[in-house]
Amino acid sequence: QVFTGVTPKSKPVNHLPTSMSCETCHSSSNFTTFAGTVMVHTGIFDGCTNCHNGQSFAGVSPLSKPVNHLPTSMSCETCHSSSNFISFSGAQMSHTGIVSGCSTCHGFVGAAINFAGVTPVSQTTSTVHTTAGSSPCEGCHTSTSSFAVATGGDTMPSNHLPTTQGCLTCHGGASFYPGVMNHVGISSGCTNCHNGQVFAGVTPVSKPVNHLSTSAGCENCHTTANTSPGGFSGGKMNHTGIVSGCTNCHNGQAFVGVTPVSKSSNHIPYATGLLNGGSMTCENCHSVTNFTTFTSGVATGAKLHNNSQGMGSGSCVVCHLSGTNYTGGMQKKSHNGASATKDCSSSSCHKPLGKEGTAYISW
């Protein structure tokens, strides 16, 4: 304010933010420079960051939080004494309201973190602990003053293997890490764990990418007694319930641990010799219960020939002309009536268009 003949100095715009009277800090006998100010924090119990925020004020730059301070958005006075405005030492850690993110300050095995004035207790190398960083501290620990007691015996981590069995089935009584996998009593549901997923402390073996294409349960072919690392070998093929789709596996491809029998090179050329031959499948002619030789139980008659009547897209002589040599031992004939241009079935002699013999069986 301007008075008659004088304009007293006023508080500068970059003064520390305060509503306290000037003489609280400034000498009442120094009316020239106001130098020699002694900071008085009496009565200040909160709002520290109003001044201690890295900002410079008129004549003073209050101490600010160091760059290597514990990561926190809590107010200074939560841990620091409101009566210690010189060194801020002797802070009493307060974990009130902290229920997660422990590792942000406490680190993991072999990765302790040092902050300004304090090195929080880090995860020990005790075998009780899981692999560093795989599970949050608060998954087992609930105390923010002592980590000696954990609830791991009662609470499984969220990414634990899915199981309803008791902890001691796999884990030792004194230490929950590492566990020893125990498959006793497990006879099905293998893919609940063996599915490529990573669980706390363990990554079960999953089905290899070059496995036989199947949606059947592992235990259909693999023994539940073979659970050693790298095991599952010696699986016994089980075709129960498979009545179609043979070529999904029997296609000349080699899969992990097995190379299924594929169609022989001198197989009947059904794709060119029979009507609609290209759409025929193995199970059209072969028994879906014979997975050893494929020679017995082969269909006969019309089914074997896919109801082909010769000529058109199909021709009897493709297989039955003398000189052809296809697996299966079909009858072969050669006489004046047979030629590449006049097929057996259209010769007016042999059925179905002629009169001799029995169609598809004996001509």
CSV table of N, CA and C in Angstrom, one decimal, residues 9-169:
chain,number,residue,atom,x,y,z
A,9,LYS,N,8.2,-1.1,1.9
A,9,LYS,CA,8.4,-2.4,1.2
A,9,LYS,C,7.4,-3.4,1.5
A,10,SER,N,6.9,-4.1,0.5
A,10,SER,CA,5.9,-5.2,0.8
A,10,SER,C,6.6,-6.6,0.5
A,11,LYS,N,5.9,-7.6,0.9
A,11,LYS,CA,6.4,-9.0,0.7
A,11,LYS,C,6.5,-9.2,-0.8
A,12,PRO,N,7.7,-9.7,-1.2
A,12,PRO,CA,7.9,-10.0,-2.6
A,12,PRO,C,7.0,-11.1,-3.1
A,13,VAL,N,6.7,-11.1,-4.4
A,13,VAL,CA,5.8,-12.0,-5.0
A,13,VAL,C,6.3,-13.5,-4.9
A,14,ASN,N,7.6,-13.6,-4.8
A,14,ASN,CA,8.2,-15.0,-4.7
A,14,ASN,C,8.6,-15.3,-3.3
A,15,HIS,N,7.9,-14.7,-2.3
A,15,HIS,CA,8.1,-15.0,-0.9
A,15,HIS,C,7.6,-16.4,-0.6
A,16,LEU,N,8.2,-17.1,0.4
A,16,LEU,CA,7.7,-18.4,0.8
A,16,LEU,C,6.2,-18.2,1.1
A,17,PRO,N,5.4,-19.2,0.7
A,17,PRO,CA,3.9,-19.1,0.9
A,17,PRO,C,3.6,-19.3,2.4
A,18,THR,N,3.2,-18.2,3.1
A,18,THR,CA,2.9,-18.3,4.5
A,18,THR,C,1.9,-17.2,4.9
A,19,SER,N,1.1,-17.5,5.9
A,19,SER,CA,0.2,-16.5,6.4
A,19,SER,C,0.6,-16.0,7.8
A,20,MET,N,1.8,-16.5,8.2
A,20,MET,CA,2.4,-16.0,9.5
A,20,MET,C,2.9,-14.6,9.4
A,21,SER,N,2.9,-13.9,10.5
A,21,SER,CA,3.4,-12.5,10.6
A,21,SER,C,4.9,-12.5,10.3
A,22,CYS,N,5.4,-11.3,9.7
A,22,CYS,CA,6.8,-11.2,9.3
A,22,CYS,C,7.7,-11.4,10.5
A,23,GLU,N,7.4,-10.9,11.7
A,23,GLU,CA,8.4,-11.0,12.8
A,23,GLU,C,8.5,-12.4,13.3
A,24,THR,N,7.7,-13.3,12.8
A,24,THR,CA,7.9,-14.7,13.2
A,24,THR,C,9.3,-15.2,12.8
A,25,CYS,N,9.7,-14.7,11.6
A,25,CYS,CA,11.0,-15.2,11.1
A,25,CYS,C,12.0,-14.0,11.0
A,26,HIS,N,11.5,-12.8,10.6
A,26,HIS,CA,12.4,-11.7,10.4
A,26,HIS,C,12.6,-10.9,11.7
A,27,SER,N,13.8,-10.3,11.9
A,27,SER,CA,14.2,-9.6,13.1
A,27,SER,C,13.4,-8.2,13.0
A,28,SER,N,12.8,-7.9,14.1
A,28,SER,CA,12.0,-6.7,14.2
A,28,SER,C,12.8,-5.5,14.3
A,29,SER,N,14.2,-5.6,14.4
A,29,SER,CA,15.1,-4.5,14.5
A,29,SER,C,15.8,-4.2,13.2
A,30,ASN,N,15.6,-5.1,12.2
A,30,ASN,CA,16.3,-5.0,10.9
A,30,ASN,C,15.2,-4.6,9.9
A,31,PHE,N,15.2,-3.3,9.6
A,31,PHE,CA,14.2,-2.8,8.7
A,31,PHE,C,14.8,-2.3,7.4
A,32,THR,N,16.0,-2.8,7.1
A,32,THR,CA,16.6,-2.4,5.8
A,32,THR,C,16.7,-3.5,4.8
A,33,THR,N,17.4,-4.6,5.2
A,33,THR,CA,17.5,-5.7,4.2
A,33,THR,C,16.7,-6.9,4.6
A,34,PHE,N,16.2,-7.0,5.9
A,34,PHE,CA,15.5,-8.2,6.3
A,34,PHE,C,16.4,-9.4,6.3
A,35,ALA,N,17.8,-9.2,6.1
A,35,ALA,CA,18.7,-10.3,6.1
A,35,ALA,C,18.8,-10.9,7.5
A,36,GLY,N,19.4,-12.1,7.5
A,36,GLY,CA,19.6,-12.8,8.8
A,36,GLY,C,18.3,-13.5,9.3
A,37,THR,N,17.5,-13.7,8.4
A,37,THR,CA,16.2,-14.4,8.7
A,37,THR,C,16.5,-15.8,9.3
A,38,VAL,N,15.8,-16.1,10.4
A,38,VAL,CA,15.9,-17.5,10.9
A,38,VAL,C,14.5,-18.2,10.7
A,39,MET,N,14.6,-19.2,10.0
A,39,MET,CA,13.4,-19.9,9.6
A,39,MET,C,12.8,-20.5,10.9
A,40,VAL,N,11.5,-20.2,11.1
A,40,VAL,CA,10.8,-20.7,12.3
A,40,VAL,C,9.6,-21.7,11.8
A,41,HIS,N,9.7,-23.0,12.2
A,41,HIS,CA,8.7,-23.9,11.7
A,41,HIS,C,7.7,-24.2,12.8
A,42,THR,N,7.8,-23.4,13.9
A,42,THR,CA,6.8,-23.7,15.0
A,42,THR,C,5.4,-23.6,14.6
A,43,GLY,N,4.7,-24.7,14.9
A,43,GLY,CA,3.3,-24.8,14.6
A,43,GLY,C,3.0,-25.4,13.2
A,44,ILE,N,4.1,-25.7,12.4
A,44,ILE,CA,3.9,-26.3,11.1
A,44,ILE,C,4.0,-27.8,11.3
A,45,PHE,N,3.0,-28.5,11.0
A,45,PHE,CA,2.9,-30.0,11.2
A,45,PHE,C,2.6,-30.7,9.8
A,46,ASP,N,2.2,-30.0,8.8
A,46,ASP,CA,1.9,-30.6,7.6
A,46,ASP,C,2.1,-29.6,6.4
A,47,GLY,N,1.9,-30.0,5.2
A,47,GLY,CA,2.0,-29.1,4.1
A,47,GLY,C,3.5,-28.8,3.7
A,48,CYS,N,4.4,-29.7,4.1
A,48,CYS,CA,5.8,-29.4,3.9
A,48,CYS,C,6.1,-29.1,2.4
A,49,THR,N,5.5,-29.8,1.5
A,49,THR,CA,5.8,-29.6,0.1
A,49,THR,C,5.3,-28.3,-0.5
A,50,ASN,N,4.6,-27.5,0.3
A,50,ASN,CA,4.3,-26.1,-0.1
A,50,ASN,C,5.6,-25.3,-0.3
A,51,CYS,N,6.6,-25.6,0.5
A,51,CYS,CA,7.9,-24.9,0.3
A,51,CYS,C,9.0,-25.9,-0.2
A,52,HIS,N,9.0,-27.1,0.4
A,52,HIS,CA,10.1,-28.1,0.0
A,52,HIS,C,9.7,-28.8,-1.2
A,53,ASN,N,9.7,-28.1,-2.3
A,53,ASN,CA,9.2,-28.7,-3.6
A,53,ASN,C,10.2,-28.5,-4.8
A,54,GLY,N,11.5,-28.0,-4.4
A,54,GLY,CA,12.5,-27.8,-5.4
A,54,GLY,C,12.4,-26.3,-5.9
A,55,GLN,N,11.5,-25.5,-5.4
A,55,GLN,CA,11.4,-24.2,-5.9
A,55,GLN,C,12.3,-23.2,-5.1
A,56,SER,N,12.8,-22.2,-5.7
A,56,SER,CA,13.5,-21.1,-5.0
A,56,SER,C,12.6,-19.9,-4.7
A,57,PHE,N,12.7,-19.5,-3.5
A,57,PHE,CA,11.9,-18.3,-3.1
A,57,PHE,C,12.8,-17.2,-2.8
A,58,ALA,N,12.3,-16.0,-2.5
A,58,ALA,CA,13.1,-14.8,-2.2
A,58,ALA,C,14.0,-15.1,-1.1
A,59,GLY,N,15.3,-15.1,-1.4
A,59,GLY,CA,16.3,-15.2,-0.4
A,59,GLY,C,16.6,-16.6,0.2
A,60,VAL,N,15.8,-17.6,-0.3
A,60,VAL,CA,16.0,-18.9,0.3
A,60,VAL,C,15.5,-20.0,-0.7
A,61,SER,N,16.3,-21.1,-0.7
A,61,SER,CA,15.9,-22.3,-1.5
A,61,SER,C,15.7,-23.5,-0.6
A,62,PRO,N,14.5,-23.8,-0.1
A,62,PRO,CA,14.3,-24.9,0.9
A,62,PRO,C,14.8,-26.2,0.3
A,63,LEU,N,15.3,-27.1,1.2
A,63,LEU,CA,15.7,-28.4,0.8
A,63,LEU,C,14.5,-29.1,0.1
A,64,SER,N,14.8,-29.8,-1.0
A,64,SER,CA,13.7,-30.6,-1.6
A,64,SER,C,14.0,-32.1,-1.6
A,65,LYS,N,13.0,-32.9,-1.9
A,65,LYS,CA,13.1,-34.3,-1.9
A,65,LYS,C,14.2,-34.8,-2.8
A,66,PRO,N,15.2,-35.5,-2.4
A,66,PRO,CA,16.3,-36.0,-3.3
A,66,PRO,C,15.8,-36.9,-4.4
A,67,VAL,N,16.5,-36.9,-5.5
A,67,VAL,CA,16.1,-37.7,-6.7
A,67,VAL,C,16.1,-39.2,-6.3
A,68,ASN,N,16.9,-39.7,-5.3
A,68,ASN,CA,16.9,-41.1,-5.0
A,68,ASN,C,16.1,-41.4,-3.7
A,69,HIS,N,15.1,-40.5,-3.5
A,69,HIS,CA,14.2,-40.7,-2.4
A,69,HIS,C,13.3,-42.0,-2.7
A,70,LEU,N,12.8,-42.6,-1.6
A,70,LEU,CA,11.9,-43.7,-1.8
A,70,LEU,C,10.7,-43.2,-2.7
A,71,PRO,N,10.3,-44.0,-3.7
A,71,PRO,CA,9.2,-43.6,-4.5
A,71,PRO,C,7.9,-43.6,-3.7
A,72,THR,N,7.3,-42.4,-3.5
A,72,THR,CA,6.1,-42.2,-2.8
A,72,THR,C,5.4,-40.9,-3.1
A,73,SER,N,4.1,-41.0,-3.0
A,73,SER,CA,3.3,-39.7,-3.2
A,73,SER,C,2.8,-39.3,-1.9
A,74,MET,N,3.2,-39.9,-0.8
A,74,MET,CA,2.7,-39.5,0.5
A,74,MET,C,3.4,-38.3,1.0
A,75,SER,N,2.8,-37.6,1.9
A,75,SER,CA,3.3,-36.3,2.4
A,75,SER,C,4.5,-36.5,3.3
A,76,CYS,N,5.4,-35.6,3.3
A,76,CYS,CA,6.7,-35.7,4.0
A,76,CYS,C,6.5,-36.1,5.5
A,77,GLU,N,5.5,-35.4,6.1
A,77,GLU,CA,5.3,-35.6,7.6
A,77,GLU,C,4.8,-37.0,7.9
A,78,THR,N,4.4,-37.8,6.9
A,78,THR,CA,4.0,-39.2,7.2
A,78,THR,C,5.1,-39.9,7.8
A,79,CYS,N,6.4,-39.7,7.4
A,79,CYS,CA,7.5,-40.4,7.9
A,79,CYS,C,8.5,-39.5,8.6
A,80,HIS,N,8.6,-38.2,8.2
A,80,HIS,CA,9.6,-37.3,8.8
A,80,HIS,C,9.0,-36.5,9.9
A,81,SER,N,9.8,-36.3,11.0
A,81,SER,CA,9.3,-35.5,12.1
A,81,SER,C,9.1,-34.1,11.7
A,82,SER,N,8.0,-33.5,12.1
A,82,SER,CA,7.8,-32.1,11.8
A,82,SER,C,8.6,-31.2,12.7
A,83,SER,N,9.4,-31.7,13.6
A,83,SER,CA,10.3,-30.9,14.4
A,83,SER,C,11.7,-30.9,14.0
A,84,ASN,N,12.0,-31.8,12.9
A,84,ASN,CA,13.4,-31.9,12.4
A,84,ASN,C,13.5,-31.2,11.0
A,85,PHE,N,13.9,-30.0,11.0
A,85,PHE,CA,14.0,-29.3,9.7
A,85,PHE,C,15.4,-29.0,9.3
A,86,ILE,N,16.3,-29.8,9.7
A,86,ILE,CA,17.7,-29.6,9.3
A,86,ILE,C,18.2,-30.7,8.5
A,87,SER,N,18.2,-31.9,9.0
A,87,SER,CA,18.8,-33.0,8.3
A,87,SER,C,17.7,-34.0,7.8
A,88,PHE,N,16.5,-33.9,8.4
A,88,PHE,CA,15.5,-34.9,8.0
A,88,PHE,C,15.8,-36.3,8.3
A,89,SER,N,17.0,-36.5,9.1
A,89,SER,CA,17.4,-37.8,9.5
A,89,SER,C,16.5,-38.4,10.6
A,90,GLY,N,16.6,-39.7,10.8
A,90,GLY,CA,15.8,-40.3,11.9
A,90,GLY,C,14.4,-40.4,11.5
A,91,ALA,N,14.1,-40.5,10.2
A,91,ALA,CA,12.7,-40.7,9.7
A,91,ALA,C,12.2,-42.1,10.2
A,92,GLN,N,11.0,-42.1,10.6
A,92,GLN,CA,10.3,-43.4,11.0
A,92,GLN,C,9.4,-43.8,9.9
A,93,MET,N,9.8,-45.0,9.2
A,93,MET,CA,9.0,-45.4,8.1
A,93,MET,C,7.6,-45.8,8.5
A,94,SER,N,6.7,-45.3,7.7
A,94,SER,CA,5.3,-45.5,7.9
A,94,SER,C,4.7,-46.3,6.7
A,95,HIS,N,4.2,-47.5,7.0
A,95,HIS,CA,3.6,-48.3,5.9
A,95,HIS,C,2.0,-48.2,5.9
A,96,THR,N,1.5,-47.3,6.7
A,96,THR,CA,0.1,-47.2,6.8
A,96,THR,C,-0.6,-47.0,5.4
A,97,GLY,N,-1.5,-47.8,5.1
A,97,GLY,CA,-2.2,-47.7,3.8
A,97,GLY,C,-1.6,-48.4,2.6
A,98,ILE,N,-0.4,-49.0,2.9
A,98,ILE,CA,0.4,-49.7,1.8
A,98,ILE,C,0.0,-51.2,1.8
A,99,VAL,N,-0.6,-51.6,0.8
A,99,VAL,CA,-1.1,-53.0,0.8
A,99,VAL,C,-0.6,-53.8,-0.5
A,100,SER,N,0.2,-53.1,-1.3
A,100,SER,CA,0.7,-53.7,-2.5
A,100,SER,C,2.0,-53.0,-3.0
A,101,GLY,N,2.6,-53.5,-4.0
A,101,GLY,CA,3.8,-52.8,-4.6
A,101,GLY,C,5.0,-52.9,-3.7
A,102,CYS,N,5.1,-53.8,-2.8
A,102,CYS,CA,6.2,-53.9,-1.9
A,102,CYS,C,7.6,-53.9,-2.6
A,103,SER,N,7.6,-54.7,-3.7
A,103,SER,CA,8.9,-54.8,-4.4
A,103,SER,C,9.4,-53.5,-5.0
A,104,THR,N,8.6,-52.5,-5.1
A,104,THR,CA,9.0,-51.2,-5.6
A,104,THR,C,10.1,-50.7,-4.8
A,105,CYS,N,10.1,-50.9,-3.5
A,105,CYS,CA,11.1,-50.4,-2.5
A,105,CYS,C,12.0,-51.6,-2.0
A,106,HIS,N,11.4,-52.7,-1.8
A,106,HIS,CA,12.2,-53.8,-1.2
A,106,HIS,C,12.9,-54.7,-2.2
A,107,GLY,N,12.7,-54.5,-3.5
A,107,GLY,CA,13.5,-55.3,-4.5
A,107,GLY,C,13.2,-56.8,-4.4
A,108,PHE,N,14.1,-57.5,-5.1
A,108,PHE,CA,14.1,-59.0,-5.1
A,108,PHE,C,15.4,-59.6,-4.7
A,109,VAL,N,15.5,-60.9,-4.8
A,109,VAL,CA,16.7,-61.6,-4.5
A,109,VAL,C,17.8,-61.1,-5.4
A,110,GLY,N,18.9,-60.6,-4.8
A,110,GLY,CA,20.1,-60.1,-5.5
A,110,GLY,C,19.9,-58.8,-6.2
A,111,ALA,N,18.8,-58.1,-5.8
A,111,ALA,CA,18.5,-56.8,-6.5
A,111,ALA,C,18.0,-55.8,-5.4
A,112,ALA,N,18.8,-55.7,-4.4
A,112,ALA,CA,18.4,-54.7,-3.3
A,112,ALA,C,18.5,-53.3,-3.9
A,113,ILE,N,17.6,-52.4,-3.3
A,113,ILE,CA,17.6,-51.0,-3.8
A,113,ILE,C,18.0,-50.1,-2.7
A,114,ASN,N,18.9,-49.2,-3.0
A,114,ASN,CA,19.4,-48.2,-2.0
A,114,ASN,C,18.7,-46.8,-2.3
A,115,PHE,N,18.1,-46.2,-1.3
A,115,PHE,CA,17.5,-44.9,-1.4
A,115,PHE,C,18.2,-44.0,-0.5
A,116,ALA,N,17.9,-42.7,-0.6
A,116,ALA,CA,18.5,-41.7,0.2
A,116,ALA,C,18.2,-42.0,1.7
A,117,GLY,N,19.3,-42.3,2.4
A,117,GLY,CA,19.2,-42.5,3.8
A,117,GLY,C,18.6,-43.8,4.3
A,118,VAL,N,18.3,-44.7,3.4
A,118,VAL,CA,17.7,-45.9,3.8
A,118,VAL,C,17.8,-47.0,2.7
A,119,THR,N,18.1,-48.2,3.2
A,119,THR,CA,18.1,-49.4,2.3
A,119,THR,C,17.1,-50.4,2.8
A,120,PRO,N,15.9,-50.4,2.2
A,120,PRO,CA,14.8,-51.4,2.7
A,120,PRO,C,15.3,-52.8,2.7
A,121,VAL,N,14.8,-53.6,3.6
A,121,VAL,CA,15.0,-55.0,3.6
A,121,VAL,C,14.6,-55.6,2.3
A,122,SER,N,15.5,-56.4,1.6
A,122,SER,CA,15.2,-57.0,0.3
A,122,SER,C,14.9,-58.5,0.5
A,123,GLN,N,14.3,-59.0,-0.6
A,123,GLN,CA,14.0,-60.5,-0.6
A,123,GLN,C,15.3,-61.3,-0.3
A,124,THR,N,15.2,-62.2,0.6
A,124,THR,CA,16.4,-63.0,0.9
A,124,THR,C,16.6,-64.1,-0.1
A,125,THR,N,17.8,-64.8,0.0
A,125,THR,CA,18.1,-65.9,-0.9
A,125,THR,C,17.6,-67.2,-0.3
A,126,SER,N,16.8,-67.1,0.7
A,126,SER,CA,16.2,-68.4,1.3
A,126,SER,C,15.4,-69.1,0.2
A,127,THR,N,15.5,-70.4,0.3
A,127,THR,CA,14.7,-71.2,-0.7
A,127,THR,C,13.2,-71.1,-0.5
A,128,VAL,N,12.8,-70.4,0.6
A,128,VAL,CA,11.4,-70.2,0.8
A,128,VAL,C,10.8,-69.4,-0.4
A,129,HIS,N,11.6,-68.5,-0.9
A,129,HIS,CA,11.1,-67.6,-1.9
A,129,HIS,C,11.0,-68.2,-3.3
A,130,THR,N,10.1,-67.7,-4.0
A,130,THR,CA,9.9,-68.2,-5.4
A,130,THR,C,10.9,-67.5,-6.3
A,131,THR,N,10.9,-67.8,-7.5
A,131,THR,CA,11.9,-67.1,-8.5
A,131,THR,C,11.7,-65.6,-8.4
A,132,ALA,N,12.8,-64.9,-8.3
A,132,ALA,CA,12.7,-63.4,-8.1
A,132,ALA,C,11.7,-62.8,-9.1
A,133,GLY,N,10.8,-62.1,-8.6
A,133,GLY,CA,9.9,-61.3,-9.4
A,133,GLY,C,8.7,-62.1,-9.9
A,134,SER,N,8.6,-63.4,-9.6
A,134,SER,CA,7.5,-64.2,-10.2
A,134,SER,C,6.2,-64.0,-9.4
A,135,SER,N,6.3,-63.6,-8.2
A,135,SER,CA,5.1,-63.4,-7.4
A,135,SER,C,5.3,-62.1,-6.5
A,136,PRO,N,4.2,-61.3,-6.3
A,136,PRO,CA,4.4,-60.2,-5.5
A,136,PRO,C,4.5,-60.5,-4.0
A,137,CYS,N,5.3,-59.7,-3.3
A,137,CYS,CA,5.5,-60.0,-1.8
A,137,CYS,C,4.2,-60.2,-1.1
A,138,GLU,N,3.2,-59.3,-1.4
A,138,GLU,CA,2.0,-59.3,-0.6
A,138,GLU,C,1.1,-60.5,-0.9
A,139,GLY,N,1.6,-61.4,-1.9
A,139,GLY,CA,0.8,-62.6,-2.2
A,139,GLY,C,0.9,-63.6,-1.0
A,140,CYS,N,2.0,-63.4,-0.2
A,140,CYS,CA,2.2,-64.3,1.0
A,140,CYS,C,2.3,-63.5,2.3
A,141,HIS,N,3.0,-62.3,2.2
A,141,HIS,CA,3.3,-61.5,3.4
A,141,HIS,C,2.2,-60.5,3.6
A,142,THR,N,1.8,-60.3,4.9
A,142,THR,CA,0.8,-59.3,5.2
A,142,THR,C,1.3,-58.3,6.1
A,143,SER,N,2.4,-58.5,6.8
A,143,SER,CA,3.0,-57.5,7.8
A,143,SER,C,3.9,-56.6,7.1
A,144,THR,N,3.8,-55.3,7.5
A,144,THR,CA,4.7,-54.3,6.9
A,144,THR,C,5.8,-53.9,7.9
A,145,SER,N,5.9,-54.7,9.0
A,145,SER,CA,7.0,-54.5,9.9
A,145,SER,C,7.9,-55.7,10.1
A,146,SER,N,7.3,-56.9,9.8
A,146,SER,CA,8.1,-58.1,9.9
A,146,SER,C,7.7,-59.1,8.8
A,147,PHE,N,8.7,-59.5,8.1
A,147,PHE,CA,8.4,-60.5,7.0
A,147,PHE,C,8.7,-61.9,7.4
A,148,ALA,N,8.9,-62.1,8.7
A,148,ALA,CA,9.2,-63.4,9.2
A,148,ALA,C,8.1,-64.4,9.1
A,149,VAL,N,6.9,-63.9,9.1
A,149,VAL,CA,5.7,-64.7,9.0
A,149,VAL,C,5.0,-64.5,7.7
A,150,ALA,N,4.7,-65.5,7.0
A,150,ALA,CA,4.0,-65.4,5.7
A,150,ALA,C,2.8,-66.4,5.7
A,151,THR,N,1.9,-66.0,4.9
A,151,THR,CA,0.7,-66.9,4.8
A,151,THR,C,0.7,-67.8,3.7
A,152,GLY,N,1.9,-68.1,3.2
A,152,GLY,CA,2.0,-69.0,2.0
A,152,GLY,C,1.5,-70.3,2.2
A,153,GLY,N,1.4,-70.8,3.5
A,153,GLY,CA,0.9,-72.1,3.8
A,153,GLY,C,-0.6,-72.2,3.6
A,154,ASP,N,-1.3,-71.0,3.6
A,154,ASP,CA,-2.7,-71.0,3.5
A,154,ASP,C,-3.2,-70.4,2.2
A,155,THR,N,-2.4,-69.6,1.6
A,155,THR,CA,-2.8,-68.9,0.3
A,155,THR,C,-1.9,-69.2,-0.8
A,156,MET,N,-2.3,-69.8,-1.9
A,156,MET,CA,-1.5,-70.0,-3.0
A,156,MET,C,-1.4,-68.8,-3.8
A,157,PRO,N,-0.3,-68.5,-4.5
A,157,PRO,CA,-0.2,-67.3,-5.3
A,157,PRO,C,-1.2,-67.4,-6.5
A,158,SER,N,-1.6,-66.3,-7.0
A,158,SER,CA,-2.6,-66.3,-8.1
A,158,SER,C,-2.2,-67.1,-9.3
A,159,ASN,N,-0.9,-67.2,-9.6
A,159,ASN,CA,-0.5,-68.0,-10.8
A,159,ASN,C,0.0,-69.4,-10.4
A,160,HIS,N,-0.5,-69.9,-9.3
A,160,HIS,CA,-0.1,-71.3,-8.9
A,160,HIS,C,-0.7,-72.3,-9.9
A,161,LEU,N,-0.1,-73.5,-10.0
A,161,LEU,CA,-0.7,-74.6,-10.8
A,161,LEU,C,-2.1,-74.8,-10.3
A,162,PRO,N,-3.1,-75.1,-11.2
A,162,PRO,CA,-4.5,-75.4,-10.7
A,162,PRO,C,-4.5,-76.7,-10.0
A,163,THR,N,-4.8,-76.7,-8.7
A,163,THR,CA,-4.9,-78.0,-8.0
A,163,THR,C,-5.7,-77.8,-6.7
A,164,THR,N,-6.3,-78.9,-6.3
A,164,THR,CA,-7.1,-78.9,-5.0
A,164,THR,C,-6.4,-79.7,-4.0
A,165,GLN,N,-5.2,-80.3,-4.4
A,165,GLN,CA,-4.5,-81.1,-3.4
A,165,GLN,C,-3.8,-80.3,-2.3
A,166,GLY,N,-3.5,-80.9,-1.2
A,166,GLY,CA,-2.9,-80.3,-0.1
A,166,GLY,C,-1.5,-79.8,-0.5
A,167,CYS,N,-1.0,-78.7,0.1
A,167,CYS,CA,0.3,-78.2,-0.2
A,167,CYS,C,1.4,-79.2,0.0
A,168,LEU,N,1.3,-80.0,1.1
A,168,LEU,CA,2.4,-80.9,1.4
A,168,LEU,C,2.5,-82.0,0.4
A,169,THR,N,1.6,-82.2,-0.5
A,169,THR,CA,1.7,-83.2,-1.6
A,169,THR,C,2.9,-82.9,-2.4
